Amino acid sequence: MRPALLGKPQPDHRILCQACAHFCRLAEGERGRCGVRAHQGGQLVSLVGYHVAALHVDPIEKKPLFHFLPGTTTLSLGTQGCNFRCAFCQNWSLSCVRGAIHGEEVDPAQLAHTARRLGCASVAFTYSEPTVFLELVIATADATLPLGLATVLVSNGFQSPQALRLLASRIQAANIDLKAGSERFYRHICGGRLVTVQKNLVAMRRLGWHLEVTTLIIPEHNDSDAELTTVARFIAQELGPDIPWHVSRFHPCHEMPHVPPTPLATLLRARAIGQAAGLHFVYVGNVRQEGLEDTVCPSCGQTVIRRQGFHVAQMDLRNNSCRHCGQVILKAARPSR
Ligand code: SF4
């Protein structure tokens, strides 16, 4: 347990947590919706502190980030806890907190050095929702960036403006879930708000973060043409046509064990909708089929990055641009602070 950031005492002796857009007002002894931030002894505390519940070296393609440091590995970490309650959560054993907190205490400076020693190009805050372990994100990012490694956020995008300000110069790339195109889905299936996530995506783009967006497509829940078109048009028009969109296959789990896996035809329909909306890079994820996660140059049509699973099999780029026609494909990583 550690003192938490962004707690604000209230006149009625509650504490307002300003880490995410739920803005929980906590009475003494109460935990927030995330289950890992609480009001104890008159202050806001993080119950997870620096206790990491998952720590792995992953290909950056697994986050998924396809246009940021491709072919490199990232030291990936997460604690327990999440501010959403997605009925389809693929990581529910980490996100749902029941009772005691689990995890191994880490030293953020040592984590950063471990990432460098293991040859990782970045450190990623992922697996659960990094906003709820903001203190660990900040301490680790502050140790990572001076070593010349990048920082990556994998998130539901439901930060408060205060948390986004703290993250602004500490994060270089993010994959943000845009889970659906309707408030109904966000409110009833995730316990969040679409409009907040959309606003944050625009804010992250303005901050200069490298952004990619993921939508897990769930049969009969968010797979209509209208809903997918809303998501695709938002990305293309508000974020830009070069933002990669990952449309990903759902597998039955958590509170949706009876929903079937997403048919390939649905994913291909989503890809076509993304392309029709003007997106240059739409990837079909969680499907082992050759070509669906390759990067094709939007200018000349040549395949410039060939992927097999999470691994880059071939790159046909020169200075981050298509070797055939010179079209810029990858933006250079933003320099560290
Ligand atoms: S992080 Fe969000 S859900 Fe957790 S206590 Fe703070 S405001 Fe509530």
mmCIF file of C-alpha atoms and ligand atoms in Angstrom:
data_model
loop_
_atom_site.group_PDB
_atom_site.id
_atom_site.type_symbol
_atom_site.label_atom_id
_atom_site.label_comp_id
_atom_site.label_asym_id
_atom_site.label_seq_id
_atom_site.Cartn_x
_atom_site.Cartn_y
_atom_site.Cartn_z
ATOM 1 C CA MET A 1 0.000 0.000 0.000
ATOM 2 C CA ARG A 2 1.232 3.529 -0.832
ATOM 3 C CA PRO A 3 -0.133 7.053 -0.688
ATOM 4 C CA ALA A 4 -1.950 7.657 -3.942
ATOM 5 C CA LEU A 5 -1.827 10.646 -6.275
ATOM 6 C CA LEU A 6 -4.820 12.817 -7.167
ATOM 7 C CA GLY A 7 -6.795 12.446 -3.949
ATOM 8 C CA LYS A 8 -8.749 15.551 -2.959
ATOM 9 C CA PRO A 9 -10.308 15.914 0.528
ATOM 10 C CA GLN A 10 -13.962 16.924 0.450
ATOM 11 C CA PRO A 11 -15.939 19.106 2.904
ATOM 12 C CA ASP A 12 -17.951 16.035 3.983
ATOM 13 C CA HIS A 13 -14.710 14.208 4.971
ATOM 14 C CA ARG A 14 -14.800 11.989 1.914
ATOM 15 C CA ILE A 15 -11.856 11.842 -0.499
ATOM 16 C CA LEU A 16 -12.342 12.428 -4.189
ATOM 17 C CA CYS A 17 -10.153 10.182 -6.360
ATOM 18 C CA GLN A 18 -9.331 12.054 -9.568
ATOM 19 C CA ALA A 19 -7.368 9.300 -11.307
ATOM 20 C CA CYS A 20 -10.141 8.289 -13.655
ATOM 21 C CA ALA A 21 -13.361 9.751 -14.958
ATOM 22 C CA HIS A 22 -15.477 7.872 -12.422
ATOM 23 C CA PHE A 23 -14.311 10.422 -9.802
ATOM 24 C CA CYS A 24 -15.202 8.156 -6.871
ATOM 25 C CA ARG A 25 -16.050 9.975 -3.636
ATOM 26 C CA LEU A 26 -14.849 7.650 -0.921
ATOM 27 C CA ALA A 27 -15.824 7.526 2.723
ATOM 28 C CA GLU A 28 -13.211 6.349 5.230
ATOM 29 C CA GLY A 29 -12.523 2.640 4.629
ATOM 30 C CA GLU A 30 -14.182 2.566 1.188
ATOM 31 C CA ARG A 31 -12.566 1.303 -2.017
ATOM 32 C CA GLY A 32 -13.248 2.854 -5.404
ATOM 33 C CA ARG A 33 -14.886 1.066 -8.311
ATOM 34 C CA CYS A 34 -11.462 -0.195 -9.377
ATOM 35 C CA GLY A 35 -11.048 -2.044 -6.079
ATOM 36 C CA VAL A 36 -7.444 -0.927 -5.633
ATOM 37 C CA ARG A 37 -7.676 2.710 -4.529
ATOM 38 C CA ALA A 38 -9.157 3.477 -1.143
ATOM 39 C CA HIS A 39 -9.724 6.077 1.547
ATOM 40 C CA GLN A 40 -7.690 5.032 4.581
ATOM 41 C CA GLY A 41 -6.689 7.118 7.569
ATOM 42 C CA GLY A 42 -7.878 10.332 5.951
ATOM 43 C CA GLN A 43 -5.892 9.908 2.738
ATOM 44 C CA LEU A 44 -6.217 8.281 -0.651
ATOM 45 C CA VAL A 45 -4.040 5.171 -0.907
ATOM 46 C CA SER A 46 -3.126 2.755 -3.648
ATOM 47 C CA LEU A 47 -3.639 -0.778 -2.343
ATOM 48 C CA VAL A 48 -1.549 -2.233 -5.172
ATOM 49 C CA GLY A 49 1.256 0.323 -4.783
ATOM 50 C CA TYR A 50 4.246 -1.206 -6.590
ATOM 51 C CA HIS A 51 2.921 -4.789 -6.429
ATOM 52 C CA VAL A 52 3.062 -6.244 -9.908
ATOM 53 C CA ALA A 53 0.711 -9.149 -10.646
ATOM 54 C CA ALA A 54 1.973 -9.833 -14.202
ATOM 55 C CA LEU A 55 5.416 -9.196 -15.670
ATOM 56 C CA HIS A 56 6.595 -10.534 -19.034
ATOM 57 C CA VAL A 57 8.798 -9.708 -21.989
ATOM 58 C CA ASP A 58 6.442 -9.495 -24.978
ATOM 59 C CA PRO A 59 6.843 -8.612 -28.637
ATOM 60 C CA ILE A 60 5.500 -5.069 -29.007
ATOM 61 C CA GLU A 61 3.177 -6.502 -31.668
ATOM 62 C CA LYS A 62 1.320 -8.273 -28.828
ATOM 63 C CA LYS A 63 0.114 -4.984 -27.255
ATOM 64 C CA PRO A 64 -0.806 -4.589 -30.196
ATOM 65 C CA LEU A 65 1.403 -1.812 -31.569
ATOM 66 C CA PHE A 66 2.295 -2.380 -35.226
ATOM 67 C CA HIS A 67 3.673 1.042 -36.194
ATOM 68 C CA PHE A 68 5.912 1.753 -33.197
ATOM 69 C CA LEU A 69 9.341 0.124 -32.864
ATOM 70 C CA PRO A 70 8.248 -2.970 -34.861
ATOM 71 C CA GLY A 71 10.139 -6.168 -34.224
ATOM 72 C CA THR A 72 11.258 -5.130 -30.726
ATOM 73 C CA THR A 73 10.331 -6.457 -27.302
ATOM 74 C CA THR A 74 8.728 -4.590 -24.430
ATOM 75 C CA LEU A 75 8.901 -5.316 -20.707
ATOM 76 C CA SER A 76 5.205 -5.510 -19.875
ATOM 77 C CA LEU A 77 3.733 -5.125 -16.422
ATOM 78 C CA GLY A 78 0.424 -4.737 -14.673
ATOM 79 C CA THR A 79 -1.127 -4.869 -11.232
ATOM 80 C CA GLN A 80 -4.577 -6.048 -10.224
ATOM 81 C CA GLY A 81 -7.548 -3.757 -10.673
ATOM 82 C CA CYS A 82 -9.610 -2.077 -13.357
ATOM 83 C CA ASN A 83 -12.054 0.812 -13.452
ATOM 84 C CA PHE A 84 -14.279 -0.953 -16.028
ATOM 85 C CA ARG A 85 -16.374 -4.077 -15.549
ATOM 86 C CA CYS A 86 -16.394 -5.492 -19.062
ATOM 87 C CA ALA A 87 -18.554 -8.599 -19.233
ATOM 88 C CA PHE A 88 -16.219 -9.902 -21.964
ATOM 89 C CA CYS A 89 -12.940 -9.181 -20.144
ATOM 90 C CA GLN A 90 -10.179 -11.432 -21.448
ATOM 91 C CA ASN A 91 -8.022 -10.668 -18.389
ATOM 92 C CA TRP A 92 -10.653 -10.903 -15.665
ATOM 93 C CA SER A 93 -8.424 -12.776 -13.199
ATOM 94 C CA LEU A 94 -6.329 -9.584 -12.977
ATOM 95 C CA SER A 95 -8.989 -6.955 -13.417
ATOM 96 C CA CYS A 96 -11.527 -8.259 -10.863
ATOM 97 C CA VAL A 97 -10.278 -7.700 -7.333
ATOM 98 C CA ARG A 98 -11.877 -9.794 -4.648
ATOM 99 C CA GLY A 99 -10.392 -9.381 -1.177
ATOM 100 C CA ALA A 100 -6.628 -9.424 -0.683
ATOM 101 C CA ILE A 101 -4.238 -7.852 -3.157
ATOM 102 C CA HIS A 102 -1.785 -10.155 -4.928
ATOM 103 C CA GLY A 103 1.510 -9.355 -6.585
ATOM 104 C CA GLU A 104 5.221 -9.027 -6.078
ATOM 105 C CA GLU A 105 6.672 -5.723 -4.926
ATOM 106 C CA VAL A 106 9.052 -4.195 -7.471
ATOM 107 C CA ASP A 107 11.446 -1.263 -7.565
ATOM 108 C CA PRO A 108 10.576 0.959 -10.557
ATOM 109 C CA ALA A 109 14.231 1.928 -11.145
ATOM 110 C CA GLN A 110 15.231 -1.718 -11.173
ATOM 111 C CA LEU A 111 12.411 -2.525 -13.583
ATOM 112 C CA ALA A 112 13.754 0.030 -16.032
ATOM 113 C CA HIS A 113 17.287 -1.367 -15.772
ATOM 114 C CA THR A 114 15.933 -4.909 -16.164
ATOM 115 C CA ALA A 115 14.167 -3.839 -19.362
ATOM 116 C CA ARG A 116 17.447 -2.513 -20.757
ATOM 117 C CA ARG A 117 19.427 -5.564 -19.630
ATOM 118 C CA LEU A 118 16.918 -7.863 -21.357
ATOM 119 C CA GLY A 119 17.248 -5.898 -24.604
ATOM 120 C CA CYS A 120 13.740 -4.428 -24.548
ATOM 121 C CA ALA A 121 13.179 -1.188 -26.456
ATOM 122 C CA SER A 122 10.331 -0.109 -24.187
ATOM 123 C CA VAL A 123 8.364 -0.679 -21.012
ATOM 124 C CA ALA A 124 4.613 -1.240 -21.354
ATOM 125 C CA PHE A 125 1.911 -0.629 -18.758
ATOM 126 C CA THR A 126 -0.719 -3.173 -19.651
ATOM 127 C CA TYR A 127 -2.656 -6.363 -18.773
ATOM 128 C CA SER A 128 -5.125 -4.601 -16.441
ATOM 129 C CA GLU A 129 -5.867 -0.836 -16.487
ATOM 130 C CA PRO A 130 -2.756 1.306 -15.876
ATOM 131 C CA THR A 131 -4.773 4.329 -14.718
ATOM 132 C CA VAL A 132 -5.556 2.544 -11.455
ATOM 133 C CA PHE A 133 -1.836 1.987 -10.790
ATOM 134 C CA LEU A 134 -0.851 5.475 -11.827
ATOM 135 C CA GLU A 135 1.860 5.812 -9.150
ATOM 136 C CA LEU A 136 3.751 2.782 -10.497
ATOM 137 C CA VAL A 137 3.359 4.017 -14.085
ATOM 138 C CA ILE A 138 4.820 7.408 -13.227
ATOM 139 C CA ALA A 139 7.725 6.103 -11.141
ATOM 140 C CA THR A 140 8.625 3.502 -13.774
ATOM 141 C CA ALA A 141 8.294 5.922 -16.697
ATOM 142 C CA ASP A 142 10.525 8.427 -14.881
ATOM 143 C CA ALA A 143 13.181 5.727 -14.536
ATOM 144 C CA THR A 144 12.730 4.343 -18.061
ATOM 145 C CA LEU A 145 12.847 7.428 -20.287
ATOM 146 C CA PRO A 146 16.344 8.606 -19.174
ATOM 147 C CA LEU A 147 17.707 5.183 -20.209
ATOM 148 C CA GLY A 148 16.592 5.874 -23.778
ATOM 149 C CA LEU A 149 13.789 3.309 -23.693
ATOM 150 C CA ALA A 150 10.255 4.165 -24.736
ATOM 151 C CA THR A 151 7.079 3.952 -22.663
ATOM 152 C CA VAL A 152 3.827 2.357 -23.790
ATOM 153 C CA LEU A 153 0.314 2.556 -22.351
ATOM 154 C CA VAL A 154 -2.342 -0.064 -23.105
ATOM 155 C CA SER A 155 -5.556 1.330 -21.724
ATOM 156 C CA ASN A 156 -9.318 1.723 -21.891
ATOM 157 C CA GLY A 157 -8.786 5.479 -22.256
ATOM 158 C CA PHE A 158 -10.943 6.460 -19.281
ATOM 159 C CA GLN A 159 -8.416 8.733 -17.551
ATOM 160 C CA SER A 160 -9.387 11.958 -15.848
ATOM 161 C CA PRO A 161 -7.930 15.167 -17.321
ATOM 162 C CA GLN A 162 -5.708 15.355 -14.212
ATOM 163 C CA ALA A 163 -4.267 11.886 -14.828
ATOM 164 C CA LEU A 164 -3.740 12.639 -18.514
ATOM 165 C CA ARG A 165 -1.721 15.725 -17.558
ATOM 166 C CA LEU A 166 0.526 13.562 -15.356
ATOM 167 C CA LEU A 167 0.966 11.019 -18.146
ATOM 168 C CA ALA A 168 1.381 13.538 -20.977
ATOM 169 C CA SER A 169 5.178 13.704 -21.199
ATOM 170 C CA ARG A 170 5.736 10.270 -19.683
ATOM 171 C CA ILE A 171 4.045 8.147 -22.371
ATOM 172 C CA GLN A 172 5.230 7.859 -25.955
ATOM 173 C CA ALA A 173 2.878 5.318 -27.497
ATOM 174 C CA ALA A 174 -0.515 3.917 -26.624
ATOM 175 C CA ASN A 175 -2.969 1.320 -27.747
ATOM 176 C CA ILE A 176 -6.409 2.427 -26.600
ATOM 177 C CA ASP A 177 -9.537 0.308 -26.710
ATOM 178 C CA LEU A 178 -12.466 1.868 -28.488
ATOM 179 C CA LYS A 179 -14.789 -0.874 -27.433
ATOM 180 C CA ALA A 180 -17.890 0.136 -29.380
ATOM 181 C CA GLY A 181 -19.648 2.994 -31.100
ATOM 182 C CA SER A 182 -22.531 3.349 -28.664
ATOM 183 C CA GLU A 183 -23.020 4.723 -25.159
ATOM 184 C CA ARG A 184 -25.395 1.839 -24.541
ATOM 185 C CA PHE A 185 -22.571 -0.687 -24.910
ATOM 186 C CA TYR A 186 -20.183 1.352 -22.765
ATOM 187 C CA ARG A 187 -22.691 1.902 -19.972
ATOM 188 C CA HIS A 188 -24.288 -1.537 -19.822
ATOM 189 C CA ILE A 189 -21.467 -3.866 -20.775
ATOM 190 C CA CYS A 190 -18.337 -1.999 -19.597
ATOM 191 C CA GLY A 191 -19.462 0.417 -16.895
ATOM 192 C CA GLY A 192 -17.864 3.376 -18.657
ATOM 193 C CA ARG A 193 -18.694 6.235 -21.041
ATOM 194 C CA LEU A 194 -17.920 6.396 -24.742
ATOM 195 C CA VAL A 195 -17.780 10.192 -24.895
ATOM 196 C CA THR A 196 -14.995 10.321 -22.297
ATOM 197 C CA VAL A 197 -12.894 7.781 -24.171
ATOM 198 C CA GLN A 198 -13.418 9.669 -27.439
ATOM 199 C CA LYS A 199 -12.368 12.956 -25.825
ATOM 200 C CA ASN A 200 -9.277 11.335 -24.344
ATOM 201 C CA LEU A 201 -8.282 9.818 -27.678
ATOM 202 C CA VAL A 202 -8.375 13.264 -29.255
ATOM 203 C CA ALA A 203 -6.381 14.664 -26.314
ATOM 204 C CA MET A 204 -3.750 11.908 -26.604
ATOM 205 C CA ARG A 205 -3.406 12.608 -30.318
ATOM 206 C CA ARG A 206 -2.825 16.305 -29.529
ATOM 207 C CA LEU A 207 -0.193 15.311 -26.955
ATOM 208 C CA GLY A 208 1.768 13.740 -29.796
ATOM 209 C CA TRP A 209 1.563 10.167 -28.540
ATOM 210 C CA HIS A 210 1.822 7.459 -31.146
ATOM 211 C CA LEU A 211 -1.710 6.019 -31.128
ATOM 212 C CA GLU A 212 -3.270 2.761 -32.233
ATOM 213 C CA VAL A 213 -6.850 1.712 -31.529
ATOM 214 C CA THR A 214 -8.319 -1.729 -30.810
ATOM 215 C CA THR A 215 -11.914 -2.935 -31.011
ATOM 216 C CA LEU A 216 -12.783 -6.417 -29.808
ATOM 217 C CA ILE A 217 -15.717 -7.427 -31.975
ATOM 218 C CA ILE A 218 -18.359 -9.407 -30.114
ATOM 219 C CA PRO A 219 -21.108 -11.144 -32.084
ATOM 220 C CA GLU A 220 -24.529 -9.520 -31.632
ATOM 221 C CA HIS A 221 -23.145 -6.878 -29.249
ATOM 222 C CA ASN A 222 -21.049 -4.382 -31.204
ATOM 223 C CA ASP A 223 -20.805 -5.916 -34.677
ATOM 224 C CA SER A 224 -23.527 -4.125 -36.631
ATOM 225 C CA ASP A 225 -22.546 -2.172 -39.739
ATOM 226 C CA ALA A 226 -23.833 1.011 -38.104
ATOM 227 C CA GLU A 227 -21.795 0.584 -34.932
ATOM 228 C CA LEU A 228 -18.593 -0.390 -36.723
ATOM 229 C CA THR A 229 -19.030 2.526 -39.110
ATOM 230 C CA THR A 230 -19.350 4.910 -36.159
ATOM 231 C CA VAL A 231 -16.075 3.629 -34.683
ATOM 232 C CA ALA A 232 -14.221 3.684 -37.999
ATOM 233 C CA ARG A 233 -15.419 7.178 -38.935
ATOM 234 C CA PHE A 234 -14.476 8.531 -35.528
ATOM 235 C CA ILE A 235 -10.920 7.210 -35.909
ATOM 236 C CA ALA A 236 -10.539 8.420 -39.490
ATOM 237 C CA GLN A 237 -12.095 11.855 -38.996
ATOM 238 C CA GLU A 238 -11.112 12.793 -35.433
ATOM 239 C CA LEU A 239 -7.741 11.032 -35.107
ATOM 240 C CA GLY A 240 -6.585 10.649 -38.693
ATOM 241 C CA PRO A 241 -6.560 8.051 -41.485
ATOM 242 C CA ASP A 242 -3.054 6.820 -40.596
ATOM 243 C CA ILE A 243 -4.077 5.646 -37.117
ATOM 244 C CA PRO A 244 -3.947 1.827 -37.161
ATOM 245 C CA TRP A 245 -7.206 0.102 -36.208
ATOM 246 C CA HIS A 246 -7.023 -3.440 -34.844
ATOM 247 C CA VAL A 247 -10.304 -5.339 -35.158
ATOM 248 C CA SER A 248 -9.929 -8.299 -32.947
ATOM 249 C CA ARG A 249 -11.653 -11.671 -32.565
ATOM 250 C CA PHE A 250 -13.612 -12.337 -29.366
ATOM 251 C CA HIS A 251 -13.291 -15.692 -27.612
ATOM 252 C CA PRO A 252 -15.983 -16.792 -25.133
ATOM 253 C CA CYS A 253 -14.952 -15.967 -21.568
ATOM 254 C CA HIS A 254 -15.812 -14.371 -18.208
ATOM 255 C CA GLU A 255 -19.522 -13.402 -18.182
ATOM 256 C CA MET A 256 -19.976 -14.233 -21.871
ATOM 257 C CA PRO A 257 -19.179 -17.960 -22.047
ATOM 258 C CA HIS A 258 -22.126 -18.642 -24.367
ATOM 259 C CA VAL A 259 -21.323 -16.014 -26.983
ATOM 260 C CA PRO A 260 -19.579 -17.692 -29.931
ATOM 261 C CA PRO A 261 -16.155 -16.587 -31.224
ATOM 262 C CA THR A 262 -16.313 -13.819 -33.816
ATOM 263 C CA PRO A 263 -16.694 -15.321 -37.307
ATOM 264 C CA LEU A 264 -13.908 -14.443 -39.711
ATOM 265 C CA ALA A 265 -16.530 -13.011 -42.092
ATOM 266 C CA THR A 266 -17.507 -10.436 -39.428
ATOM 267 C CA LEU A 267 -13.894 -9.373 -38.961
ATOM 268 C CA LEU A 268 -13.406 -9.026 -42.699
ATOM 269 C CA ARG A 269 -16.597 -6.961 -42.859
ATOM 270 C CA ALA A 270 -15.192 -4.709 -40.113
ATOM 271 C CA ARG A 271 -11.981 -4.330 -42.074
ATOM 272 C CA ALA A 272 -13.912 -3.349 -45.199
ATOM 273 C CA ILE A 273 -15.902 -0.805 -43.167
ATOM 274 C CA GLY A 274 -12.663 0.677 -41.813
ATOM 275 C CA GLN A 275 -11.187 0.931 -45.289
ATOM 276 C CA ALA A 276 -14.380 2.505 -46.645
ATOM 277 C CA ALA A 277 -14.174 5.094 -43.847
ATOM 278 C CA GLY A 278 -10.738 6.058 -45.148
ATOM 279 C CA LEU A 279 -8.468 4.218 -42.703
ATOM 280 C CA HIS A 280 -5.160 3.215 -44.283
ATOM 281 C CA PHE A 281 -4.237 0.472 -41.839
ATOM 282 C CA VAL A 282 -6.854 -1.979 -40.539
ATOM 283 C CA TYR A 283 -5.559 -5.196 -38.987
ATOM 284 C CA VAL A 284 -7.531 -8.345 -38.161
ATOM 285 C CA GLY A 285 -6.277 -9.717 -34.833
ATOM 286 C CA ASN A 286 -6.552 -12.973 -32.852
ATOM 287 C CA VAL A 287 -6.889 -14.843 -36.138
ATOM 288 C CA ARG A 288 -4.032 -16.933 -37.403
ATOM 289 C CA GLN A 289 -4.404 -16.273 -41.098
ATOM 290 C CA GLU A 290 -1.586 -15.109 -43.292
ATOM 291 C CA GLY A 291 -1.712 -11.542 -44.539
ATOM 292 C CA LEU A 292 -4.396 -10.144 -42.243
ATOM 293 C CA GLU A 293 -1.822 -8.421 -40.037
ATOM 294 C CA ASP A 294 0.610 -7.359 -42.744
ATOM 295 C CA THR A 295 1.222 -3.676 -43.407
ATOM 296 C CA VAL A 296 0.429 -2.681 -46.963
ATOM 297 C CA CYS A 297 1.661 0.662 -48.287
ATOM 298 C CA PRO A 298 -1.431 2.840 -48.835
ATOM 299 C CA SER A 299 0.286 4.598 -51.713
ATOM 300 C CA CYS A 300 1.678 1.807 -53.925
ATOM 301 C CA GLY A 301 0.014 -1.299 -52.509
ATOM 302 C CA GLN A 302 3.236 -3.200 -51.760
ATOM 303 C CA THR A 303 3.433 -5.241 -48.561
ATOM 304 C CA VAL A 304 6.054 -3.466 -46.446
ATOM 305 C CA ILE A 305 5.839 -5.374 -43.147
ATOM 306 C CA ARG A 306 5.037 -9.076 -43.128
ATOM 307 C CA ARG A 307 4.034 -10.570 -39.778
ATOM 308 C CA GLN A 308 3.687 -14.130 -38.567
ATOM 309 C CA GLY A 309 1.794 -14.220 -35.304
ATOM 310 C CA PHE A 310 3.408 -11.602 -33.096
ATOM 311 C CA HIS A 311 6.683 -11.676 -34.998
ATOM 312 C CA VAL A 312 7.905 -9.499 -37.830
ATOM 313 C CA ALA A 313 9.014 -11.826 -40.615
ATOM 314 C CA GLN A 314 10.078 -9.142 -43.096
ATOM 315 C CA MET A 315 10.338 -5.350 -43.286
ATOM 316 C CA ASP A 316 10.580 -3.517 -46.565
ATOM 317 C CA LEU A 317 11.157 -0.020 -45.185
ATOM 318 C CA ARG A 318 13.854 2.589 -45.617
ATOM 319 C CA ASN A 319 13.960 5.390 -43.036
ATOM 320 C CA ASN A 320 10.493 4.351 -41.817
ATOM 321 C CA SER A 321 9.103 4.753 -45.362
ATOM 322 C CA CYS A 322 8.013 2.354 -48.086
ATOM 323 C CA ARG A 323 11.119 1.212 -49.942
ATOM 324 C CA HIS A 324 9.171 1.097 -53.206
ATOM 325 C CA CYS A 325 7.533 4.538 -53.311
ATOM 326 C CA GLY A 326 8.806 6.533 -50.311
ATOM 327 C CA GLN A 327 5.430 6.815 -48.551
ATOM 328 C CA VAL A 328 5.963 7.376 -44.813
ATOM 329 C CA ILE A 329 4.690 4.323 -42.913
ATOM 330 C CA LEU A 330 6.077 4.686 -39.384
ATOM 331 C CA LYS A 331 6.429 7.885 -37.437
ATOM 332 C CA ALA A 332 9.759 8.182 -35.654
ATOM 333 C CA ALA A 333 9.521 7.659 -31.871
ATOM 334 C CA ARG A 334 9.077 10.930 -29.976
ATOM 335 C CA PRO A 335 12.304 11.867 -28.222
ATOM 336 C CA SER A 336 12.396 11.348 -24.440
ATOM 337 C CA ARG A 337 11.944 14.303 -22.144
HETATM 338 S S1 SF4 B 1 -9.183 5.115 -10.213
HETATM 339 FE FE1 SF4 B 1 -11.278 5.556 -10.881
HETATM 340 S S2 SF4 B 1 -12.446 3.813 -10.149
HETATM 341 FE FE2 SF4 B 1 -10.533 3.815 -8.975
HETATM 342 S S3 SF4 B 1 -10.997 4.987 -7.139
HETATM 343 FE FE3 SF4 B 1 -10.131 6.399 -8.619
HETATM 344 S S4 SF4 B 1 -11.918 7.320 -9.637
HETATM 345 FE FE4 SF4 B 1 -12.629 5.432 -8.617
#
